[in-house]
PDB file of C-alpha atoms in Angstrom:
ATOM      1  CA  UNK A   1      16.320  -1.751   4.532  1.00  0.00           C
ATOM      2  CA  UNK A   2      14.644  -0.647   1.392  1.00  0.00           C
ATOM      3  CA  UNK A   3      13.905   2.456  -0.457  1.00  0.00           C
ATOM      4  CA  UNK A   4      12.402   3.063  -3.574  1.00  0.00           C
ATOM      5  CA  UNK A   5      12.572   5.757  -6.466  1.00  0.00           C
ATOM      6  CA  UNK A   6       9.879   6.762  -8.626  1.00  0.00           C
ATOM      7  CA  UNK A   7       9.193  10.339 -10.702  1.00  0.00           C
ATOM      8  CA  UNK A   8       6.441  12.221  -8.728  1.00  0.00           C
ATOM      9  CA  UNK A   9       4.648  12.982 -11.878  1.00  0.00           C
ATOM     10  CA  UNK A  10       3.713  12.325 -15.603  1.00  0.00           C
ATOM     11  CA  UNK A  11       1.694  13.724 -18.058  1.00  0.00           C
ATOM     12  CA  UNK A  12       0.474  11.986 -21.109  1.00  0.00           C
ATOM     13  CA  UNK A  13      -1.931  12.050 -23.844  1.00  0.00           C
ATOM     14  CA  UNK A  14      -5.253   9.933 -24.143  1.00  0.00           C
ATOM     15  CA  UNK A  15      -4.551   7.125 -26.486  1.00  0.00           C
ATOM     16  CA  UNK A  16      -0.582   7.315 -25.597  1.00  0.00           C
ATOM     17  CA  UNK A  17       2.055   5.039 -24.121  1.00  0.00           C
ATOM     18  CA  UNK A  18       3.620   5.834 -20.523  1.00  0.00           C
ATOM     19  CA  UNK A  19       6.394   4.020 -19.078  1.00  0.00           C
ATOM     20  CA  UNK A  20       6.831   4.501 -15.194  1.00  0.00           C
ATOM     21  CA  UNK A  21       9.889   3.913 -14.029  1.00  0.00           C
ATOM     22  CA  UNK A  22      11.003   2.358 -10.170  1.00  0.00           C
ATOM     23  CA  UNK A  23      14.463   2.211  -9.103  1.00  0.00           C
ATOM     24  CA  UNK A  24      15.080  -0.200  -5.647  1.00  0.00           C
ATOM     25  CA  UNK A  25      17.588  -0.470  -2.808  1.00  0.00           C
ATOM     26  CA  UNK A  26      17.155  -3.457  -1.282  1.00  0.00           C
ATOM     27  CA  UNK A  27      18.682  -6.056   0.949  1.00  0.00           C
ATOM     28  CA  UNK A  28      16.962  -9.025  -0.369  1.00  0.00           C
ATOM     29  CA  UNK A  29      14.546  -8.956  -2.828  1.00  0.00           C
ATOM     30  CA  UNK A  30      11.430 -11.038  -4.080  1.00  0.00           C
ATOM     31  CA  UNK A  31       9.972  -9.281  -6.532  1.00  0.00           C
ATOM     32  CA  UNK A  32       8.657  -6.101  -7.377  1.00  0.00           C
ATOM     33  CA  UNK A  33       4.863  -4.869  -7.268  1.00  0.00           C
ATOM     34  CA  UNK A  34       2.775  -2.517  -8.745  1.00  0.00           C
ATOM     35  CA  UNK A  35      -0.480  -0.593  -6.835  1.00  0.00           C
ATOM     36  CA  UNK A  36      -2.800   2.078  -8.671  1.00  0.00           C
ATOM     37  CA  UNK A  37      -4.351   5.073  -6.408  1.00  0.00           C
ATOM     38  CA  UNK A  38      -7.492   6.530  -7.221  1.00  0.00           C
ATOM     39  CA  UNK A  39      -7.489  10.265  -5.024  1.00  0.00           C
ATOM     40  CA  UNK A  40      -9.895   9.767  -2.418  1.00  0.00           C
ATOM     41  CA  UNK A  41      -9.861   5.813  -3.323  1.00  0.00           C
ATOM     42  CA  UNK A  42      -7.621   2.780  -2.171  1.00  0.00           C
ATOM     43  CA  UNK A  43      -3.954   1.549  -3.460  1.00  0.00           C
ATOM     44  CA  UNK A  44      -5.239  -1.566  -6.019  1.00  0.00           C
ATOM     45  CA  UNK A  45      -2.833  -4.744  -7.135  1.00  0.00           C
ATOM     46  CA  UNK A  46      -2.114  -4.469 -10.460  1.00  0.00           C
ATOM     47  CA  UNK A  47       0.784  -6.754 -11.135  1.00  0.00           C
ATOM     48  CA  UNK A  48       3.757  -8.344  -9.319  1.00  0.00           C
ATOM     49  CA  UNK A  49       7.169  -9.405 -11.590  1.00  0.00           C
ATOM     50  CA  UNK A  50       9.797 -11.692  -9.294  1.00  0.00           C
ATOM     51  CA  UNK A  51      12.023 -12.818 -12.374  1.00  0.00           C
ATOM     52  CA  UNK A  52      13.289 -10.748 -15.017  1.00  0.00           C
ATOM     53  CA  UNK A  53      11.135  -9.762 -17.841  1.00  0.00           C
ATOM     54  CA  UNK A  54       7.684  -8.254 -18.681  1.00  0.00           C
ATOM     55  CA  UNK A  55       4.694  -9.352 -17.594  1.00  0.00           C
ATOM     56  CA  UNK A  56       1.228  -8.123 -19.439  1.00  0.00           C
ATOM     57  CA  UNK A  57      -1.935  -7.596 -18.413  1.00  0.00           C
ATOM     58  CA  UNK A  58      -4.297  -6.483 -20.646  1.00  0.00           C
ATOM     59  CA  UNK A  59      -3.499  -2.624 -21.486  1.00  0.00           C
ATOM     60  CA  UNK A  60      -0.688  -2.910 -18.735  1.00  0.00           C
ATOM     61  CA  UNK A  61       2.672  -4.533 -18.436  1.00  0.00           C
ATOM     62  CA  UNK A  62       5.492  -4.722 -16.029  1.00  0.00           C
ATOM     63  CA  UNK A  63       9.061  -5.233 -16.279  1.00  0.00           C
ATOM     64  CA  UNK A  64      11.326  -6.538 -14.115  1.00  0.00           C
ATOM     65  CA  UNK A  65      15.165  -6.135 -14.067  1.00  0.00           C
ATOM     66  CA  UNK A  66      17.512  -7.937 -11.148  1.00  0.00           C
ATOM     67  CA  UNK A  67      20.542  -6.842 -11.945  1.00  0.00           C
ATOM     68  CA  UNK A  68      19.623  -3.403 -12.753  1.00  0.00           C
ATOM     69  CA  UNK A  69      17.328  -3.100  -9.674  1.00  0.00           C
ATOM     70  CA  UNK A  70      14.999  -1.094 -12.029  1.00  0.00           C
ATOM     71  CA  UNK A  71      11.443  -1.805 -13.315  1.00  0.00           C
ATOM     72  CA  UNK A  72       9.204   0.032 -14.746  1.00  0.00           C
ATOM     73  CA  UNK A  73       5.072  -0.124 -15.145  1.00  0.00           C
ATOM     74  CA  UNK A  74       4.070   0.615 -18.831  1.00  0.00           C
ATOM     75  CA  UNK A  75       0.419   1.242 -19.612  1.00  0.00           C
ATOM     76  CA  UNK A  76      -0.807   1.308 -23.739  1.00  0.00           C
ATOM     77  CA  UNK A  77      -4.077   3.258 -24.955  1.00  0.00           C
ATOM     78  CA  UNK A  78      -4.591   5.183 -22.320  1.00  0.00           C
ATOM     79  CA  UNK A  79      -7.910   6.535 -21.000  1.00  0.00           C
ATOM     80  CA  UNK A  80      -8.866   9.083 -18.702  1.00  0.00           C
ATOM     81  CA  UNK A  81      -9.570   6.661 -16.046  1.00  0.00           C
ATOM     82  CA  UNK A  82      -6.026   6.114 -15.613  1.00  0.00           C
ATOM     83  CA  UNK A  83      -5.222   9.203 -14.260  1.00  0.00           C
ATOM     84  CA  UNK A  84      -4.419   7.994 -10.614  1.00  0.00           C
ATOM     85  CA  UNK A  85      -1.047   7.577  -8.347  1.00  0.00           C
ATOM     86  CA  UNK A  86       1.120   4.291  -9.290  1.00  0.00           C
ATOM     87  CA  UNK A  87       3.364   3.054  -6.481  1.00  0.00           C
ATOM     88  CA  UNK A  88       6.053   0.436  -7.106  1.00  0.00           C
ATOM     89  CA  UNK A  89       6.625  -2.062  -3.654  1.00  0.00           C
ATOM     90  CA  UNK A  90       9.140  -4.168  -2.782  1.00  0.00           C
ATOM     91  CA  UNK A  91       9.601  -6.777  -0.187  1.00  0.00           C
ATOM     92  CA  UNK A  92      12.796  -7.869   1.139  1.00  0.00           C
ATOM     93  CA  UNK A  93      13.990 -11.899   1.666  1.00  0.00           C
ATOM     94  CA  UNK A  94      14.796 -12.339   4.919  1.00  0.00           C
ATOM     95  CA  UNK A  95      11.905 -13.418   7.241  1.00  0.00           C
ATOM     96  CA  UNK A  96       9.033 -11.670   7.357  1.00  0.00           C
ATOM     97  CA  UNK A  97       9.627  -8.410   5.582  1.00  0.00           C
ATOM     98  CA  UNK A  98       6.848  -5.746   4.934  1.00  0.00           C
ATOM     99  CA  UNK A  99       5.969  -4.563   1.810  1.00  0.00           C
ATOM    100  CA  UNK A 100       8.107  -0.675   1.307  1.00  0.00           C
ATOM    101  CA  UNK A 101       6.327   1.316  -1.145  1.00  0.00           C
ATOM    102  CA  UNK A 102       7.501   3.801  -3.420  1.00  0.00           C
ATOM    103  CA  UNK A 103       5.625   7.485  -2.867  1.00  0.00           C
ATOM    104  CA  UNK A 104       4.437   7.154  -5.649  1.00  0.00           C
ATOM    105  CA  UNK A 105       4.096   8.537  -9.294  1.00  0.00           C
ATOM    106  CA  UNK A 106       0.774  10.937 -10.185  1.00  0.00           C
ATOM    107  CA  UNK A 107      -0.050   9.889 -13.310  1.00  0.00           C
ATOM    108  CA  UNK A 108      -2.389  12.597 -15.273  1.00  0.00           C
ATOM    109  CA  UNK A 109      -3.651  11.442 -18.700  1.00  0.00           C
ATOM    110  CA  UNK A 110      -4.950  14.673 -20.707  1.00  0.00           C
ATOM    111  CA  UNK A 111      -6.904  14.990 -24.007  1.00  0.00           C
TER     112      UNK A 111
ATOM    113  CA  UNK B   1     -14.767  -3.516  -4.136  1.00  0.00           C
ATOM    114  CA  UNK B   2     -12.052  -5.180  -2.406  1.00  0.00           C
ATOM    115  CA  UNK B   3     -13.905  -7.046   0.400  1.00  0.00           C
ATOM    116  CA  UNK B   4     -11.701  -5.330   3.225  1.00  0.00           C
ATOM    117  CA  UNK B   5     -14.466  -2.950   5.170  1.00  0.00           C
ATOM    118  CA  UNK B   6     -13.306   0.108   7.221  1.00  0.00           C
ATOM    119  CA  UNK B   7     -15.112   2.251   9.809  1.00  0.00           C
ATOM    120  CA  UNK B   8     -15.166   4.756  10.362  1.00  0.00           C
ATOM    121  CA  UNK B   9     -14.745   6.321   6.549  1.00  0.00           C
ATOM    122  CA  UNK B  10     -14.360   9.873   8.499  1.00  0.00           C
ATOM    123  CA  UNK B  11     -12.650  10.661  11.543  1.00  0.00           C
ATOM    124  CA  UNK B  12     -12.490  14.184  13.486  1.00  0.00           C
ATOM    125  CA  UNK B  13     -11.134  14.649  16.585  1.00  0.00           C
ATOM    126  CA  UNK B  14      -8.974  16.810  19.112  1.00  0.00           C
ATOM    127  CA  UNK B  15      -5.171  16.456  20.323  1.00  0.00           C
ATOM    128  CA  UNK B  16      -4.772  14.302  23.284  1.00  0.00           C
ATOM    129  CA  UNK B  17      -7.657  12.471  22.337  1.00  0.00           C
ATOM    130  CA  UNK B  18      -8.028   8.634  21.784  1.00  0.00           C
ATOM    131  CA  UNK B  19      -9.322   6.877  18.754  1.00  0.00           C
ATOM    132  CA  UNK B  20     -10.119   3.742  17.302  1.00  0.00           C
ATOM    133  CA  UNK B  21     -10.329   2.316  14.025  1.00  0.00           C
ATOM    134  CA  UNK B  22     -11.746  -1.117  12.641  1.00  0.00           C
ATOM    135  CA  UNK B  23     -10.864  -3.283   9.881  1.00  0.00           C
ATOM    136  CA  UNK B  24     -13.001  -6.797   8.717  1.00  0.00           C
ATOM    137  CA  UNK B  25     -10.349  -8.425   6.270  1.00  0.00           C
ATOM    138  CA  UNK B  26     -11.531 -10.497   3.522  1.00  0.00           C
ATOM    139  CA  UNK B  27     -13.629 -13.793   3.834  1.00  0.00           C
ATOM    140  CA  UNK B  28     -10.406 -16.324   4.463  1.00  0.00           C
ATOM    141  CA  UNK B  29      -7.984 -13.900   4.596  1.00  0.00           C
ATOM    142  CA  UNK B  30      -5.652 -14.184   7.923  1.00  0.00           C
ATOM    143  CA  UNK B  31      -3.469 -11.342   7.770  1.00  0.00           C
ATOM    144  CA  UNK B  32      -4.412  -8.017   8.176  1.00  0.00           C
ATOM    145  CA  UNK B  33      -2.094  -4.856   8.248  1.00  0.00           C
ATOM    146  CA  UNK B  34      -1.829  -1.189   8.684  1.00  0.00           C
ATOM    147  CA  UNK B  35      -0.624   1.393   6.520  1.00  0.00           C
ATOM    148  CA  UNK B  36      -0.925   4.794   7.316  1.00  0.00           C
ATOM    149  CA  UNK B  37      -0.519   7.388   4.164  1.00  0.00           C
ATOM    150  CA  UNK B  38       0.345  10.814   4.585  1.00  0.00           C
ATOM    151  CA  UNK B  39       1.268  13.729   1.825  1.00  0.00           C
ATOM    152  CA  UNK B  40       5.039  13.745   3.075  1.00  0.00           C
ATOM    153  CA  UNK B  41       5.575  10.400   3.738  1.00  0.00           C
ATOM    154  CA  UNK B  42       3.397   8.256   1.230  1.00  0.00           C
ATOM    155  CA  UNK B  43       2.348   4.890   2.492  1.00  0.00           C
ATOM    156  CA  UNK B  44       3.662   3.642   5.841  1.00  0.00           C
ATOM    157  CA  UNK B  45       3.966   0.159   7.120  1.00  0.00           C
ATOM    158  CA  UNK B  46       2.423  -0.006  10.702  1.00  0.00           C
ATOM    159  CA  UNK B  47       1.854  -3.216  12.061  1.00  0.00           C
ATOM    160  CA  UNK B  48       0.962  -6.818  10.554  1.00  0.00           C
ATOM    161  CA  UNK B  49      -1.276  -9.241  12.437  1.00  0.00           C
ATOM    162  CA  UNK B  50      -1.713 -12.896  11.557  1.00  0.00           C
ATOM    163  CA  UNK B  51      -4.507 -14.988  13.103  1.00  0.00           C
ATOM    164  CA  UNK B  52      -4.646 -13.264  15.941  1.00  0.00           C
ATOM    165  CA  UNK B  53      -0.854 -12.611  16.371  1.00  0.00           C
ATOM    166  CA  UNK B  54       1.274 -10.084  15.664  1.00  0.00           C
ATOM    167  CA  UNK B  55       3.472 -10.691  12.714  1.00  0.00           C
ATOM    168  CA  UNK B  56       5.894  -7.678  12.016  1.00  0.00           C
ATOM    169  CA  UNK B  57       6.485  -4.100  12.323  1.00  0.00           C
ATOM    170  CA  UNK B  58       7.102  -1.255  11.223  1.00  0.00           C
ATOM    171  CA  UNK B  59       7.361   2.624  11.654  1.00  0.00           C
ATOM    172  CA  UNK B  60       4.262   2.435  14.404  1.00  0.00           C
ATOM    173  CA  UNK B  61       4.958   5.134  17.488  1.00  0.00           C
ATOM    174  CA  UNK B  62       4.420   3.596  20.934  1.00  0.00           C
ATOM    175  CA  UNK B  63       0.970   5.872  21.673  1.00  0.00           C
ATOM    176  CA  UNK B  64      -0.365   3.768  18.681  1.00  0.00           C
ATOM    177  CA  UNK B  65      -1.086  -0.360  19.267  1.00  0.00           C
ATOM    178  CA  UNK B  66      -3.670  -2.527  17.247  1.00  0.00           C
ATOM    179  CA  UNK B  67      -4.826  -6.041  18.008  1.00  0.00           C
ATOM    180  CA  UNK B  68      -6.330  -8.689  16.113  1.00  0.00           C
ATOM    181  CA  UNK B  69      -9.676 -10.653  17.385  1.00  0.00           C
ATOM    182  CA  UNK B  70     -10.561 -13.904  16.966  1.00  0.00           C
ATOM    183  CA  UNK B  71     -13.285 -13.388  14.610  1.00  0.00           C
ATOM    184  CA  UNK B  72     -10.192 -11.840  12.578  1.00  0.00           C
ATOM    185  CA  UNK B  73     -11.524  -8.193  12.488  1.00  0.00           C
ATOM    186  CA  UNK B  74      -8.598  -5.861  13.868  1.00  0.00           C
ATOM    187  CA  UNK B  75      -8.550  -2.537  15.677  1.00  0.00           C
ATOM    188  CA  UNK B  76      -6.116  -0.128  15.332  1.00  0.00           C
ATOM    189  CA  UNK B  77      -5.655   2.578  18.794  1.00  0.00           C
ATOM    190  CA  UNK B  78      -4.242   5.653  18.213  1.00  0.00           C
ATOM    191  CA  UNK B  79      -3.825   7.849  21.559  1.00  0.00           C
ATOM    192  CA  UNK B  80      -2.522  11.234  22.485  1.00  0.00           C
ATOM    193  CA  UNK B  81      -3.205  12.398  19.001  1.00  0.00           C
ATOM    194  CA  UNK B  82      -1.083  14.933  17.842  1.00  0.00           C
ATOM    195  CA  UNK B  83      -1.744  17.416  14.568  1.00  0.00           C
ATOM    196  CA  UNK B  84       0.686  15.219  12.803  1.00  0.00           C
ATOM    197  CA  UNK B  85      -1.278  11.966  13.067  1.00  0.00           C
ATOM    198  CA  UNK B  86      -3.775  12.977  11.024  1.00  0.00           C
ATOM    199  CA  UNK B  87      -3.254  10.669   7.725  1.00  0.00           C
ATOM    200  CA  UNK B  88      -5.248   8.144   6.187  1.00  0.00           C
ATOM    201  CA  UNK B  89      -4.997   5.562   7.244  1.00  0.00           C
ATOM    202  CA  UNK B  90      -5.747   1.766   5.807  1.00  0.00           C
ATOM    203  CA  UNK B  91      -5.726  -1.621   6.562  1.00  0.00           C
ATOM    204  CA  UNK B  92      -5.161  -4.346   3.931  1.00  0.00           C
ATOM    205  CA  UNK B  93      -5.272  -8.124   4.139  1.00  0.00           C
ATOM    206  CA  UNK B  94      -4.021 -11.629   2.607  1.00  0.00           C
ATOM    207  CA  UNK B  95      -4.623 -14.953   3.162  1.00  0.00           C
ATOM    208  CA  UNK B  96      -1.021 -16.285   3.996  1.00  0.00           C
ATOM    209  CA  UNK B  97       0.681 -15.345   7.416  1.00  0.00           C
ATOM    210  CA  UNK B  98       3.824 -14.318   5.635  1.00  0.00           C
ATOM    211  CA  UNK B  99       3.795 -10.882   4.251  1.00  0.00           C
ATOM    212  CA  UNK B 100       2.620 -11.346   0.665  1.00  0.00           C
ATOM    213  CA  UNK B 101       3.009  -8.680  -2.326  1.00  0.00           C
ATOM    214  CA  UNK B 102      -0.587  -9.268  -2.947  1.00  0.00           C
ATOM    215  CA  UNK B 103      -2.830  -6.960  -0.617  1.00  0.00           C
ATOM    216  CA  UNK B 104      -6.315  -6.221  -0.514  1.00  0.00           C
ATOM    217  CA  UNK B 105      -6.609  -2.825   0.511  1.00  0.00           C
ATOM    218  CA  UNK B 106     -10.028  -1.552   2.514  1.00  0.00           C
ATOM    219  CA  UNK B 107     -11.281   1.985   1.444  1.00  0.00           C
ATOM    220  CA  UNK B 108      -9.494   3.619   4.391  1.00  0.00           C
ATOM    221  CA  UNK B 109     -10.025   6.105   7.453  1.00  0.00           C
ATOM    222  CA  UNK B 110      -9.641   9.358   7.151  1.00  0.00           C
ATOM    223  CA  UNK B 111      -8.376  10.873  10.744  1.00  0.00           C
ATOM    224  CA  UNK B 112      -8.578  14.579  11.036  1.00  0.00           C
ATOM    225  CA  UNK B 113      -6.818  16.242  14.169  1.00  0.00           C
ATOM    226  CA  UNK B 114      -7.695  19.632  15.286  1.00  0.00           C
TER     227      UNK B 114
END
């Protein structure tokens, strides 16, 4: 199976750098994902890294690390908007495996 | 606005009752599945469907079953509800039949049980 840990919360300051970490357990793996949660709203894509390395997108970047079975999600200049819940997902390789998701990290972005 | 649509956006009901939920997936999108999200136990796997057949699953109790129709729209039953069902709960879709790390994710159902 898989399982998935991520810190339940973080604080940072408007206009600051946050780095959320994901740890996995998996048996197979294709990549990890990334999913923003507005409350009251719907989990959104927001990035997907299946080889090692970081991938950017605009403010936000993902990094990927196979033999660490670590990643983390890393958003720059941040805004008040941001404030939402950030869940890391992983699929396993064999067949047709479900995304698992993380539960989830509460990200609150003060002034 | 992902282009998955979910009704009802509210749900209230008794225990023992019966409910059902829809989800319209995304022009050209195949799969559709169900996640159910609770405060405890964050977002749960239920059930993928792929054109019309079931695909894989996941934590989904036996008093809950979903289909998919042929226009692709999908229906989730949920029956003897207990206190504990009450969740949101959301379907998602992609276009491939294989479970995809890309989902589109409706705006959900909330499902109240009194």
């Amino acid at each position: 199976g898989q399982s998935l840990e991520q810190p339940s919360e973080v604080t940072a300051v408007e206009g600051a750098i946050v780095q959320i970490n994901c740890t996995y357990q998996t048996s197979g793996f294709y990549g990890l994902s990334w999913y923003q949660q507005h409350d009251g709203g719907a989990p959104t894509f927001l990035s997907y890294n299946a080889l090692d390395g970081l991938e950017e997108t605009g403010r936000f970047s993902s990094f990927l690390s196979r033999s660490d079975s670590y990643g983390y999600l890393l958003l720059q200049e941040l805004q008040m908007k941001d404030s939402a819940s950030y869940f890391c997902a992983v699929r396993g390789n064999s067949g047709n495996t479900p995304l698992v998701f993380g539960k989830g990290t509460r990200l609150s972005v003060i002034a | 606005d992902s282009g998955v649509t979910q009704t009802p956006k509210h749900l209230i009901t008794a225990t023992g009752q019966r409910v059902t939920l829809r989800c319209s997936p995304r022009s050209g999108d195949l799969s559709v599945y169900w996640y159910q999200q609770s405060l405890d136990q964050g977002l749960q796997f239920l059930i993928q469907y792929y054109n019309g057949e079931e695909r894989a699953k996941g934590n989904i109790l036996e008093r809950f079953s979903a289909q998919q129709f042929p226009d692709l729209h999908s229906e989730l039953n949920l029956s003897s509800l207990e206190l504990g069902d009450s969740a949101l709960y959301f379907c998602a879709s992609s276009e491939q039949g294989v479970s995809t790390d890309t989902q589109y994710f409706g705006p959900g159902t909330r499902l109240t049980v009194l």
